[in-house]
XYZ file of C-alpha atoms in Angstrom:
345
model
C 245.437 -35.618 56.401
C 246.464 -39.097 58.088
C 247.976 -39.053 61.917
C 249.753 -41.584 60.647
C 251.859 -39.275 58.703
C 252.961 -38.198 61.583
C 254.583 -41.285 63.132
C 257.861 -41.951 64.034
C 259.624 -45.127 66.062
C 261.092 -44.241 69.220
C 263.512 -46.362 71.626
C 261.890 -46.778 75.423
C 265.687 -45.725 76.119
C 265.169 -42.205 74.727
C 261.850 -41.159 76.831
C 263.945 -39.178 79.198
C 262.978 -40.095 82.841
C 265.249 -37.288 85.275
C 265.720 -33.799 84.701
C 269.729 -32.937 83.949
C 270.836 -31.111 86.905
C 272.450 -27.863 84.533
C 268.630 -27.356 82.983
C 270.966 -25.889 80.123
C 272.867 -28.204 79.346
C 270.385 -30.283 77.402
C 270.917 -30.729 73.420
C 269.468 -28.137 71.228
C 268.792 -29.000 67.595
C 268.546 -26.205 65.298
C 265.807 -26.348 62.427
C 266.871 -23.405 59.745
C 263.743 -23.468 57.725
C 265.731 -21.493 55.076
C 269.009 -23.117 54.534
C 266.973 -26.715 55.083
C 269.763 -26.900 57.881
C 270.007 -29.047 61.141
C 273.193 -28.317 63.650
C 273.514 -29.621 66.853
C 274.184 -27.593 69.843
C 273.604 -27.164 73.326
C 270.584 -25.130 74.703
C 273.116 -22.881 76.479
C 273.655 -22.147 72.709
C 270.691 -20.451 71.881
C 271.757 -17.416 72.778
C 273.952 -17.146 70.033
C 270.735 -17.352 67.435
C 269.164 -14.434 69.085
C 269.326 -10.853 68.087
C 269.000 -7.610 69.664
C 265.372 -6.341 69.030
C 264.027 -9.728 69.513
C 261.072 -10.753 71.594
C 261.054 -14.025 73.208
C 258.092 -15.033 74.637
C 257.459 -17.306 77.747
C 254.674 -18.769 79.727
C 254.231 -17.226 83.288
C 251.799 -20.720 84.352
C 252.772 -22.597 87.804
C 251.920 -26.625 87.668
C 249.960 -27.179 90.460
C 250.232 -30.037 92.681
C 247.160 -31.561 91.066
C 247.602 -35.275 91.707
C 245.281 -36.174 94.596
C 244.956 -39.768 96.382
C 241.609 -40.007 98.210
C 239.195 -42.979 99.550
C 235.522 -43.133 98.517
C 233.752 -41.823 101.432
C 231.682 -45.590 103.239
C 233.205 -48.245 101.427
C 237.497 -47.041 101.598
C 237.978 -47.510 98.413
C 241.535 -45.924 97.098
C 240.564 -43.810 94.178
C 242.653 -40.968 91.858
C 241.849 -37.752 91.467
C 243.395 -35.609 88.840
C 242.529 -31.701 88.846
C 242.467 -30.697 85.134
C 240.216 -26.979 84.965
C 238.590 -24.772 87.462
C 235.164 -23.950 86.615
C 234.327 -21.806 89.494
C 236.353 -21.014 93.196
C 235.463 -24.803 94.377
C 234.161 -26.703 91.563
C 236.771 -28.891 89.209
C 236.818 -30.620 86.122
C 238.786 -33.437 86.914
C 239.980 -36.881 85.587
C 239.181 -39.932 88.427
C 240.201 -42.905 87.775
C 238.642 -45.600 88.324
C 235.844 -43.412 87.095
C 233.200 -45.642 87.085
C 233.106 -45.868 91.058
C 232.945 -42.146 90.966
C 229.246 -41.740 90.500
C 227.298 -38.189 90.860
C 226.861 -37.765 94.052
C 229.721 -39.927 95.582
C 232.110 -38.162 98.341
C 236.019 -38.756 98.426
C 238.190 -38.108 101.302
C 241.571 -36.881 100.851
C 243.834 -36.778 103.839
C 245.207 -39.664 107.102
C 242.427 -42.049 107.498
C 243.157 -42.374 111.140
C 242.971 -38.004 111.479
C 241.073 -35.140 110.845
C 240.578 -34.823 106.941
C 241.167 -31.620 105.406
C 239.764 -32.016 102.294
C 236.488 -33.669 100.500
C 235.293 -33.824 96.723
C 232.103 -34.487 95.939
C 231.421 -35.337 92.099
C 228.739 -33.512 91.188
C 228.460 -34.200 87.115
C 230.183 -36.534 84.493
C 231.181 -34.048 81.685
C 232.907 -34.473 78.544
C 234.700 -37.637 77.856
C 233.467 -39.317 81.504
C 235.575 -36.066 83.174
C 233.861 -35.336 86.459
C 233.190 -31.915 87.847
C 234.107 -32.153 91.840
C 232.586 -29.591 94.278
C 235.329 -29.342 97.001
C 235.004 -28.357 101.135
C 237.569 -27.849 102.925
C 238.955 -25.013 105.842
C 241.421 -22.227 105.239
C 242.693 -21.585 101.603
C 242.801 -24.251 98.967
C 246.077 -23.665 97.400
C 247.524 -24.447 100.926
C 245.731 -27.770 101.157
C 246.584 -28.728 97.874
C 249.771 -28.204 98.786
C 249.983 -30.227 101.560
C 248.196 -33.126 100.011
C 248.791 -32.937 96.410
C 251.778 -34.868 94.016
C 253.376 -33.530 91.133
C 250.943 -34.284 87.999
C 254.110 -36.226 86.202
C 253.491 -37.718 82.385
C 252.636 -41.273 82.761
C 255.860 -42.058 80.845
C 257.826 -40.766 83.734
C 257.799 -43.772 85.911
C 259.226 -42.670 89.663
C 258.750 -39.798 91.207
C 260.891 -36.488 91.454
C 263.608 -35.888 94.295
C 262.965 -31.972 93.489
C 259.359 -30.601 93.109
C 260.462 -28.192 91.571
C 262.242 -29.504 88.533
C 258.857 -29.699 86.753
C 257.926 -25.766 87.383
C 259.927 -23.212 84.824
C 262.115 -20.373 87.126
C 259.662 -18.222 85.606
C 256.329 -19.987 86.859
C 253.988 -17.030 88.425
C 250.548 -18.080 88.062
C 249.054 -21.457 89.637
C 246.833 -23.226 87.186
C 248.457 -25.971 84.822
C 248.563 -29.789 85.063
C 251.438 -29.950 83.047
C 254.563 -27.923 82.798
C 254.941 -25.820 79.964
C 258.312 -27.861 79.477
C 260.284 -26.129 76.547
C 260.785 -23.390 79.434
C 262.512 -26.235 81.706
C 265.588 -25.521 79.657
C 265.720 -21.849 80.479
C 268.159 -21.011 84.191
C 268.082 -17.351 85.403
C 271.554 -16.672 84.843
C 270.626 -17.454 80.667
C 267.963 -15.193 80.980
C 269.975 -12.359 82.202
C 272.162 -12.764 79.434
C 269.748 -13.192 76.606
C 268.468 -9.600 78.179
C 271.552 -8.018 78.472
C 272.058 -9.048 74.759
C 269.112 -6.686 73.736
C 266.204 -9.259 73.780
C 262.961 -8.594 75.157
C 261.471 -11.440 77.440
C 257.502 -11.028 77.142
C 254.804 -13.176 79.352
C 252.118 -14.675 78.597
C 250.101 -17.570 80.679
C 248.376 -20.323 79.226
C 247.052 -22.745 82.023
C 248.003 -26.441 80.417
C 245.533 -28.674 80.118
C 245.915 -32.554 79.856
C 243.893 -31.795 76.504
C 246.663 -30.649 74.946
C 248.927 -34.045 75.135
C 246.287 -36.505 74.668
C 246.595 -39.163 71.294
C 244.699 -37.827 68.169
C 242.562 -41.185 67.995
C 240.509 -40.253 64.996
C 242.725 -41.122 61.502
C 241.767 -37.938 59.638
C 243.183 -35.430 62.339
C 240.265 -32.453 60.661
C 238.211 -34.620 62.641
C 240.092 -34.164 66.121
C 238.589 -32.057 69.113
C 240.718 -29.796 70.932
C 240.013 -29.034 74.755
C 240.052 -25.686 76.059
C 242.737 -24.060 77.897
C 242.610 -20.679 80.385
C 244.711 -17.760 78.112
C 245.592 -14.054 79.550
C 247.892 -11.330 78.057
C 248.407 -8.475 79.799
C 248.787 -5.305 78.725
C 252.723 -4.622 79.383
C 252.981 -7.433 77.984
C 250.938 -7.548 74.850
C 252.805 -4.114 74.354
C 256.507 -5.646 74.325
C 255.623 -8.078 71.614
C 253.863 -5.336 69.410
C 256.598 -2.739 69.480
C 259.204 -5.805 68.616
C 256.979 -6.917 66.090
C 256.409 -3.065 64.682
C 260.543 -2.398 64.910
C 260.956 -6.104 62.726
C 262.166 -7.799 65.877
C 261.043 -12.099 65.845
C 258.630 -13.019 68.150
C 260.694 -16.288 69.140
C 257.540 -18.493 71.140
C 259.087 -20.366 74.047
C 256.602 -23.786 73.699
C 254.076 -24.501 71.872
C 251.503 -23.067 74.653
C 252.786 -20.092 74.674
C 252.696 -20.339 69.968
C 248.777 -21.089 70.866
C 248.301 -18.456 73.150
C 249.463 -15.648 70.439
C 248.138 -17.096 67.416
C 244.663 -17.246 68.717
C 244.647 -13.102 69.788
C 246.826 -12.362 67.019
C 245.292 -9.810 64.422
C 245.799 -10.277 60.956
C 248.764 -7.771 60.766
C 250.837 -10.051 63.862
C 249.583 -8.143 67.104
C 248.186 -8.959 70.056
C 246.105 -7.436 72.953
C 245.734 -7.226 76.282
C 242.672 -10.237 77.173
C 241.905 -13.668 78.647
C 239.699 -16.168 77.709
C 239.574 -20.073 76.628
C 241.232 -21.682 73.344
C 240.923 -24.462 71.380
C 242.957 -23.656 68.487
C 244.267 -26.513 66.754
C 247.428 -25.971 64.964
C 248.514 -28.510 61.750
C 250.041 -28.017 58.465
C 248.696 -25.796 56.197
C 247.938 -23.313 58.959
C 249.372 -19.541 58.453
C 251.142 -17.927 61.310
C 249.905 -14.646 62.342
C 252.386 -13.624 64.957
C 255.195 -16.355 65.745
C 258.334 -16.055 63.603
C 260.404 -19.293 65.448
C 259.738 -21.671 68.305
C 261.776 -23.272 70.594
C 260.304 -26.554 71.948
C 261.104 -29.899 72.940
C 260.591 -33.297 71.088
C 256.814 -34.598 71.199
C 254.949 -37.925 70.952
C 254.098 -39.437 67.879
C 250.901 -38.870 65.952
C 250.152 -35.473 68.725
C 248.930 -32.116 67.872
C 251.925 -30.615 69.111
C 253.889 -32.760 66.503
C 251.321 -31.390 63.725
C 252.018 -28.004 65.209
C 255.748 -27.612 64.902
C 254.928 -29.698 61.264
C 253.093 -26.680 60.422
C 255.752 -24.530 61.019
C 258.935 -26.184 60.031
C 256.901 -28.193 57.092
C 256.019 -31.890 58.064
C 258.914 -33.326 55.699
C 261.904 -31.420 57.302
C 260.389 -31.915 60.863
C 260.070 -35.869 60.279
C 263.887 -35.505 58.829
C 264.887 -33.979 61.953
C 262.724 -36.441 64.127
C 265.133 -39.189 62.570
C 268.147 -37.639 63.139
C 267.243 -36.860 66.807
C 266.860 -40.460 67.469
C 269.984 -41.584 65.082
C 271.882 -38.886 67.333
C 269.857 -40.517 70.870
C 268.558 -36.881 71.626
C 266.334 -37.580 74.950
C 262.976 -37.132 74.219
C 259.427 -35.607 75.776
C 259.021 -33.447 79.343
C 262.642 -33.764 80.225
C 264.471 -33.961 77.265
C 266.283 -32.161 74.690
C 264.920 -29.022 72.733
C 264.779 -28.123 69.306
C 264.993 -24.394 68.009
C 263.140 -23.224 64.974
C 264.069 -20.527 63.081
């Protein structure tokens, strides 16, 4: 199978740049796999395709603010550092760019060049793909000095940067750990959630940690060929329980994003159910794939020729999801992090 079959012409015009202040009030296409259907709604909407003894699933993971701008330690070099895994309490896999100043051995400070600095990386191996693993030191706790010195990891399509911090975490987020936000949850506001639950719907949590693995381009033409990263999982057990007894009662397990499809397919049993664990994935999704435990996905509109493209292909069936892809720019849906969503059922 070609990534090229998965293609599809996009307008610069519909890469949405700015959240929408209502986070619900964003389009929502419907996909009814079924009928063949497409409607157009609003996301506020998607209440009205959910039904009592559902499960909807979410993913608990907090971005981080993993964007760091440090100097090579001698020469004052500016230099990037972007925090992508963590291996152990202070050591990083990390993308630097540019990466070939970042030699093993070399020391960046982050922090004012005229003060005290709070924080240095030392690269201490070139991994995978020229990623380098950085041993940090630093005093008091490092989520606090990340926090102080750290940007929003944004998509490089989004060219400025936020007013609100915030608008790129769910109102869910829980666990630190992801350099990108899960963002089909970005549509989701408090107030819908309380409805959806008063409605009879069960809201389960899972957290998958999001790698930058996860967006980058399939460059290889047959996509069999394509290596997937891996990305931190954990279900607990609550958790794992509420999507078992909805699946057992004939509920839908209704996946909010595609991380949060990956997480359940890959500790899904053969009969749909899941368990309480953690551990790394890699699972590559495309069509011809069988679904273990997701019945319908909500999720927003991806790049062309991705594996999250070839994912919701595999669900919705590559023909009906190009169809739709077509309309959505005929109908100038906004697309990527901070656009519109799409609901499959």
């Amino acid at each position: 199978m070609d990534k090229k079959d998965f293609y599809y012409m996009l307008p610069e015009e519909l890469i949405a740049q700015d959240p929408l202040e209502d986070r619900s009030s964003s389009r929502l296409m419907v996909l009814n796999r079924e009928k063949k259907e497409i409607v157009h709604r609003h996301f506020r909407d998607v209440i009205t395709y959910l039904q009592p003894g559902d499960c909807l699933v979410v993913n608990h993971t907090k971005v981080i603010p993993a964007r760091l701008f440090g100097r090579r330690e001698k020469t004052e070099a500016g230099i990037e550092v972007l925090l992508l895994k963590r291996k152990e309490k202070d050591i990083w896999e990390t993308l630097v760019k540019p990466g070939k100043k970042a030699k093993i051995g070399t020391k960046i400070l982050f922090g004012d060049q005229m003060g005290e600095v709070p924080l240095v990386g030392e690269v201490i191996d070139i991994v995978e793909e020229g990623n380098r693993l950085i041993r940090f030191s630093y005093k008091g706790v490092f989520e606090e000095v990340l926090d102080q010195l750290g940007q929003m990891p944004l998509p490089p399509y989004i060219t400025h940067p936020l007013q609100d911090k915030n608008r790129y975490q769910t109102v869910y987020a829980k666990y630190n750990g992801s350099a990108a936000a899960p963002t089909a949850g970005l549509h989701f506001t408090q107030d819908l959630l309380e409805q959806i639950e008063k409605k009879g719907i069960v809201i389960a949590g899972i957290t998958l940690h999001v790698g930058l693995g996860t967006f980058r381009p399939v460059k290889v033409e047959n996509i069999l060929e394509h290596h997937m990263h891996t990305e931190y999982y954990c279900i607990e057990e609550a958790e794992a329980k509420k999507i078992n007894q909805a699946k057992r009662n004939g509920g839908r397990i209704i996946s909010v994003g595609t991380t949060s499809c990956r997480t359940l397919e890959t500790v899904a049993d053969s009969n749909g159910m899941v368990r309480e664990c953690s551990g790394w994935t890699d699972i590559f999704i495309y069509p011809g794939y069988k679904f273990r435990c997701v019945d319908a996905l909500v999720t927003n509109f991806h790049l062309p020729e991705s594996t999250l493209l070839m994912l919701v292909s595999a669900l919705a069936g590559q023909d009906y999801i190009m169809e739709a892809y077509r309309t959505a720019v005929e109908e100038k849906y906004r697309f990527f992090s901070f656009g519109d969503a799409m609901l499959i059922l």
